[in-house]
Every structure is written in C-alpha cells, then in structure tokens.
Short mmCIF file of C-alpha atoms in Angstrom, two decimals:
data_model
loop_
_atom_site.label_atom_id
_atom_site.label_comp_id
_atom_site.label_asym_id
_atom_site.label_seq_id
_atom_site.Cartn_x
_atom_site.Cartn_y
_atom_site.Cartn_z
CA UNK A 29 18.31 -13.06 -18.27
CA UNK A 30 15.50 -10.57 -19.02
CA UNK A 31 15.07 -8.40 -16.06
CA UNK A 32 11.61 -6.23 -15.77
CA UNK A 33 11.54 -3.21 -14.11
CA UNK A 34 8.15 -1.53 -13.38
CA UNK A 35 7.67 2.12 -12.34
CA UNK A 36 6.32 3.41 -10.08
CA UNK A 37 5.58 1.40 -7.26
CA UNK A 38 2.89 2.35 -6.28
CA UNK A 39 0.49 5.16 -7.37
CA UNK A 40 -2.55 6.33 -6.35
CA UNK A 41 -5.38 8.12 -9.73
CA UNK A 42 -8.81 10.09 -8.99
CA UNK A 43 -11.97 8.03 -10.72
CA UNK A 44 -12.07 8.61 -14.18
CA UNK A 45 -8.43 10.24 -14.57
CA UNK A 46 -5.67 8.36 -16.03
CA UNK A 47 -3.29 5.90 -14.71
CA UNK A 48 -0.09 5.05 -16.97
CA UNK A 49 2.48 1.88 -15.65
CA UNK A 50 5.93 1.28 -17.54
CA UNK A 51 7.37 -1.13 -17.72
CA UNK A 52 11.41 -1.62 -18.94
CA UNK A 53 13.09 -4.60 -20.45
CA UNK A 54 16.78 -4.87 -19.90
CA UNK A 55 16.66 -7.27 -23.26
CA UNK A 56 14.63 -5.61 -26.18
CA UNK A 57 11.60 -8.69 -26.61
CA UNK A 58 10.62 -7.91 -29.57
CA UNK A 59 11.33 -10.83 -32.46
CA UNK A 60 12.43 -9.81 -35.53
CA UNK A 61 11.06 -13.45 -37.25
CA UNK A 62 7.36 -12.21 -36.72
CA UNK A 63 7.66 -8.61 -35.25
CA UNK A 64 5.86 -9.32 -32.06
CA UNK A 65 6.61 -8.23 -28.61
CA UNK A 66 6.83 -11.28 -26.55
CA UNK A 67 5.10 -8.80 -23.10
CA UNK A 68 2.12 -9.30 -21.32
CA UNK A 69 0.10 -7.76 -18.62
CA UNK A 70 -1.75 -9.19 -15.83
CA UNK A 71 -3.74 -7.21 -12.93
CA UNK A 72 -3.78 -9.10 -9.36
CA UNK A 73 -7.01 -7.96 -7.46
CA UNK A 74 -6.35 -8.48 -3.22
CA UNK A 75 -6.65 -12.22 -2.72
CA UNK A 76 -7.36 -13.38 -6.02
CA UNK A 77 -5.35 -15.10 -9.02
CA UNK A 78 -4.06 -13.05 -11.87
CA UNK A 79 -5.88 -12.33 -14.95
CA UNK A 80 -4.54 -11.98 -18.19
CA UNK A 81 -5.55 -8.25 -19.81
CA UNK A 82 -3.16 -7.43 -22.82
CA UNK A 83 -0.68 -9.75 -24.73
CA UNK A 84 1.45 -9.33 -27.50
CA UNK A 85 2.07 -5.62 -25.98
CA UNK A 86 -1.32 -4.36 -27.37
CA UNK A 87 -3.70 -7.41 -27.69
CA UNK A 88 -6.14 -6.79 -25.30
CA UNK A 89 -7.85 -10.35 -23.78
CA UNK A 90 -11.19 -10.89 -24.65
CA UNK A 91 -13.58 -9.22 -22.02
CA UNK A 92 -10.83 -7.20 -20.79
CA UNK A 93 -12.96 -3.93 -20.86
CA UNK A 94 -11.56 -1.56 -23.97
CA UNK A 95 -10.16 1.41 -21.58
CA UNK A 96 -7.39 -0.65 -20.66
CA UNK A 97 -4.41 -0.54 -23.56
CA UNK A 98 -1.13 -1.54 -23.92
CA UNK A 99 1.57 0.26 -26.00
CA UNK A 100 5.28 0.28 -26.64
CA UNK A 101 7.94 -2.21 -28.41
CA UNK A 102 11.53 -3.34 -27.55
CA UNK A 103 12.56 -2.52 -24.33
CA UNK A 104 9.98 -0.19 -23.05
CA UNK A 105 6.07 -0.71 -22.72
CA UNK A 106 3.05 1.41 -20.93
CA UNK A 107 -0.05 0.32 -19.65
CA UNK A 108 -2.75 2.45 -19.69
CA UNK A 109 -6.04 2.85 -18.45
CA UNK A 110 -7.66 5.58 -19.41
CA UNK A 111 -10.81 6.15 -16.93
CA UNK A 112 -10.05 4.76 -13.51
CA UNK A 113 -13.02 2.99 -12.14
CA UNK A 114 -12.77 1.63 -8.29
CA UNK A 115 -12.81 -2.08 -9.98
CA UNK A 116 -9.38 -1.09 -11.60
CA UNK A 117 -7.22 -1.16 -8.24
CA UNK A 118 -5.07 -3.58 -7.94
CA UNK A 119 -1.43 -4.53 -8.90
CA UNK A 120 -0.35 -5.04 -11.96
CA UNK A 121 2.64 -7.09 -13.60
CA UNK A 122 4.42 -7.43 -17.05
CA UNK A 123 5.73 -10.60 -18.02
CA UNK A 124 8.00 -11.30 -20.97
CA UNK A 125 8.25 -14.63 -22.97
CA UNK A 126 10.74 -14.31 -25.24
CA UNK A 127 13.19 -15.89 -22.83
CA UNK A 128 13.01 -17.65 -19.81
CA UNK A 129 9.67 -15.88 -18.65
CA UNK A 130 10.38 -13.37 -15.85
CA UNK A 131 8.17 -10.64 -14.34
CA UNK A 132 8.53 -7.34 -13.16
CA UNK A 133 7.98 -6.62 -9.41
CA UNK A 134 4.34 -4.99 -9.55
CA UNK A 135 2.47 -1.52 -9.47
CA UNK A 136 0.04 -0.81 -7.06
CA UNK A 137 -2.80 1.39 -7.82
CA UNK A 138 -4.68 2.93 -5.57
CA UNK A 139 -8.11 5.32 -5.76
CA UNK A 140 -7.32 8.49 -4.98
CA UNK B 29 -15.85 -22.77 -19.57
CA UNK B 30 -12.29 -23.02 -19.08
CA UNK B 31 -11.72 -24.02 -15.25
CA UNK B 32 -8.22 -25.10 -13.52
CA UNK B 33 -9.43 -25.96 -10.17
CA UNK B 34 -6.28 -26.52 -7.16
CA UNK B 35 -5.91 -28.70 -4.16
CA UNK B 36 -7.05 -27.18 -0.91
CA UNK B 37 -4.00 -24.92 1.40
CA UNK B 38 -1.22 -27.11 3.39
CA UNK B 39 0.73 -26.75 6.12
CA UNK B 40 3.79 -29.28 6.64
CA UNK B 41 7.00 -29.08 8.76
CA UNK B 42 10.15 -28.01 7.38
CA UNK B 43 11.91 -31.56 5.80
CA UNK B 44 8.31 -32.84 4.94
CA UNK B 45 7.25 -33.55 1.66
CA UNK B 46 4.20 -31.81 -0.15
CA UNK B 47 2.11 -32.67 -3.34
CA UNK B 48 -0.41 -30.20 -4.44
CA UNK B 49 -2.63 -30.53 -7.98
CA UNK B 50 -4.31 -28.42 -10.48
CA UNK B 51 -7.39 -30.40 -12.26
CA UNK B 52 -8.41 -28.47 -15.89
CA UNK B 53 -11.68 -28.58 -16.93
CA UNK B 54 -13.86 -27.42 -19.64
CA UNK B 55 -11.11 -27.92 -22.39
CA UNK B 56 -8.79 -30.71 -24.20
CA UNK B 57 -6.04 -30.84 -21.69
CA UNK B 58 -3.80 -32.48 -23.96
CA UNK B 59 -3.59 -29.36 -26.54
CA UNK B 60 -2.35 -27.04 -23.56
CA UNK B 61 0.84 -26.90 -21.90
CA UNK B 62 0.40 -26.17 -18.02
CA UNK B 63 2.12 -23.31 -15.88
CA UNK B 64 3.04 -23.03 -12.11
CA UNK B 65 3.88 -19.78 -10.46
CA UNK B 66 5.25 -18.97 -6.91
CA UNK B 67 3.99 -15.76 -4.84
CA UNK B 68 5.96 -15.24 -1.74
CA UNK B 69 3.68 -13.97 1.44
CA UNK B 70 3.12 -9.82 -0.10
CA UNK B 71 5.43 -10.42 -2.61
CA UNK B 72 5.46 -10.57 -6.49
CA UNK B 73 5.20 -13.46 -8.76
CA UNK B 74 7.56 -15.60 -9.60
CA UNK B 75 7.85 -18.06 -12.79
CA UNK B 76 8.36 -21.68 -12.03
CA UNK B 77 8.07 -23.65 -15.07
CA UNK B 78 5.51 -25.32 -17.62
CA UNK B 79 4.80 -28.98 -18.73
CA UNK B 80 3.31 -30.50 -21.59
CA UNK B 81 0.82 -32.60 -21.09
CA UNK B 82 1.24 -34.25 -24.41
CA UNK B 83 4.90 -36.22 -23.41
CA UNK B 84 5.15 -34.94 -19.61
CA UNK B 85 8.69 -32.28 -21.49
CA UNK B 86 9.09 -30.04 -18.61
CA UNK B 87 10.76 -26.79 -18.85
CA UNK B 88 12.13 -25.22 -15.63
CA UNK B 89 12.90 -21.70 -14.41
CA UNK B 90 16.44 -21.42 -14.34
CA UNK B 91 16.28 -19.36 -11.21
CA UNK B 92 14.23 -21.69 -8.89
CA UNK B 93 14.97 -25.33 -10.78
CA UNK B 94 16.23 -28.10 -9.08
CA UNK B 95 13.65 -28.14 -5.57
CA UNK B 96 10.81 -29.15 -7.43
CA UNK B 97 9.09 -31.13 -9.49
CA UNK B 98 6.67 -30.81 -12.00
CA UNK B 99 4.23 -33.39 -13.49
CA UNK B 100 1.54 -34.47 -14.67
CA UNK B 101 -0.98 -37.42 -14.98
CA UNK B 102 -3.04 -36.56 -18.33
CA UNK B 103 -5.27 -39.31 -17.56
CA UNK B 104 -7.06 -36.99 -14.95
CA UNK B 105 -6.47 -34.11 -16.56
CA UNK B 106 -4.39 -33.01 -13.76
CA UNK B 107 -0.37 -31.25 -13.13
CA UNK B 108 1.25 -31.49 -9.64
CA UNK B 109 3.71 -29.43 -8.19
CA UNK B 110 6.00 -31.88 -5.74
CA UNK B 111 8.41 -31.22 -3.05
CA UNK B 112 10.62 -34.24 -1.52
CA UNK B 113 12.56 -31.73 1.15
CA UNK B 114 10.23 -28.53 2.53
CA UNK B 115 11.68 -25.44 3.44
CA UNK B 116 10.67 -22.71 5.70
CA UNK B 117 11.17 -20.41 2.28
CA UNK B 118 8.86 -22.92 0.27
CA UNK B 119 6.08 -20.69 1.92
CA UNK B 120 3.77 -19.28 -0.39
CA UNK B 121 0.98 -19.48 -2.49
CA UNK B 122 1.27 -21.49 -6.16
CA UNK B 123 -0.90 -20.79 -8.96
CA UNK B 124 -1.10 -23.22 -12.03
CA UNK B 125 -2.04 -21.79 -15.15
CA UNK B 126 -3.09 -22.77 -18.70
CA UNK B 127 -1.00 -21.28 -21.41
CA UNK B 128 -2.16 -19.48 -24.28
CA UNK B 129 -3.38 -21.71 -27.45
CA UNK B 130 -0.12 -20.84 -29.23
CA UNK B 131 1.97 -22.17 -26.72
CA UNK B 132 3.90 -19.16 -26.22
CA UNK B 133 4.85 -19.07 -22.10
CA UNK B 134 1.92 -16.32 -20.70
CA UNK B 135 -1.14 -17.41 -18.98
CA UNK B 136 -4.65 -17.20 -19.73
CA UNK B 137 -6.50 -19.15 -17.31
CA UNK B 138 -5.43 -19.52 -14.03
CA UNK B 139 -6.01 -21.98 -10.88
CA UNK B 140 -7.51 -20.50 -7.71
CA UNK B 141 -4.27 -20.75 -6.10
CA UNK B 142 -2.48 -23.35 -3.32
CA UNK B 143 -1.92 -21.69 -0.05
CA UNK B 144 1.49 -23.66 1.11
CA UNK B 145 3.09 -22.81 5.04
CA UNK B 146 6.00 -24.90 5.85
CA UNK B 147 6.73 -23.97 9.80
CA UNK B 148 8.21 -26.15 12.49
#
C-alpha cells in the first residue's frame, strides 16, 4: 500500500508570504509507461467539500488561481502557494492514484 | 455546469440500515466513473471506492471493503452508498465525487457531502 505522509501539520504564513506543504510517498508514483506522477492536491475549506487544485503533480485545475503550484516527482512532492491570501486557509491533502488511492492525513494552514 | 447534488444528513441506530444518493447533473453520466469518500468527525479523508456507471464494475478500497455497498441506477443519473448493518464508527460525513475525464481515480467535482450519525 502507498502510504502519504504530509508535513507539517499544521502551519500558520503572514498574508502575502509563502506557505510550502510536502508531501512523501512511501511508493515512488511516478509511471515509467507515460512519465506522469499519479499525485493530486485538494484544499478542504471549514465545512465544505474538497476541491481539486493541481493534478498530475503540477497541472493546476482550471480556475485554480496561478499562485498555487505543485512540484516534485517519485516519492516526494511540494505544494506551494506563493502569496497567502486569507481565502487560502484551509487544509490541504495529497492523494495518489497509481495504486489503490490513499491520502495523506492533511495540513492546516492558518493566517498568521 | 457540472453538479453532483447528495441526499439530505441521517441519523439511524446502530444495526439499522442506511441508503444515501448522489444525483449528477450537467454532464453525460455514463462517460464518468463515480467516487465515494469517508471523513470521520475532524478527521481526514478516506477513499472508499468508485463505480462505473457504464456496467455498475465496482472497485473497492481494500482497507474499508466489505461494509458497504456501492451502486448505481444510471437511469437517474444517480450512485448510492448502502449499509445493511450500521455502526456507531459508520459516523461521518460521505462525499461522492466525479472522476476526472481520463478515468484515472482523483476527483474533480464533488457532492455537497452526506452528514451520517449512527447513535443508539
């Protein structure tokens, strides 16, 4: 089983300053038959669904606003965003689907 | 617009049985296979499995399979999530979810969410 481990917890980013969120695969997910890294992310606003904001590692969804990027390949990814605006906090998950599809526990972030 | 719209919150007794739905709208519900995932009261999320509309093929987590059932009635454009035996633990709330177009298992769309409290 792929296992997804998220760091940190929790953190807490000034407006406009930088928040970064890794995430770890114990399985690398990247295929070799198409080079694609099967990890997504999703943010989780209090009391609402998930939405989808990068796939593929670094696809960002469409709408998803452009200062949110993914990064990284195999085992290890980051989610960035790099202005925090007071819409941005939430929690966030990665999900992999390149086996059975697991997430990883969740980052809070906080305005600081 | 892409909408997956769920059955109102429940609250059943442990040993009852429970049927919640997810209704799609705004799309061909055939050409999308159908998610459901489990968020325990403050905790993560949790995968449960996905269904294809097409032929009803069902693929289950391997962690949480076997106390559940998945469906789905493509007539009404509509998946179920089904319990025959509640459990105290069965507490949560379920999101369905519409998978990407390539059928690769990550969610674009999701439901509102199902509210579920089993308590005696």
């Amino acid at each position: 089983d792929f296992v997804l481990t998220q760091s940190p917890d929790s953190l807490a980013v000034a407006l406009g300053e930088r928040a970064t969120i890794s995430c770890k695969s114990s399985q690398s997910v990247l295929y070799s038959g198409n080079n694609k890294n099967y990890l997504a992310w999703y943010q989780q606003k209090a009391g609402q669904p998930p939405q989808l904001l990068i796939y593929w590692a670094s696809t960002r969804q469409p709408g998803v606003p452009d200062r949110f990027s993914g990064s990284g390949s195999g085992t290890d990814f980051t989610l960035t965003i790099s202005s925090l605006q007071a819409a941005d906090a939430a929690v966030y998950y990665c999900q992999q689907y390149h086996g059975n599809p697991s997430f990883g526990q969740g980052t809070r972030l906080e305005i600081k | 617009e892409v909408q997956l719209v769920q059955s109102g919150a429940e609250v059943r007794k442990p040993g009852e049985s429970l049927n919640i739905s997810c209704e799609s709208f705004g799309y061909r519900f055939a050409s999308y296979w159908i998610a459901w995932v489990r968020q325990l009261p403050g905790k993560g999320l949790e995968w449960m499995g996905i269904i294809d509309p097409i032929d009803s093929e069902t693929r289950y987590s391997q962690t949480l399979q076997g106390h559940f059932t998945i469906s789905v009635d493509k007539s009404i454009n509509t998946a179920y999530l089904q319990w025959s035996t509640l459990k105290a633990s069965d507490s949560a709330t379920y999101y369905c979810g519409r998978l990407y177009h390539s059928g690769d298992p990550f969610v674009e769309f999701w439901g509102q969410g199902t509210r579920v409290t089993v308590s005696s």
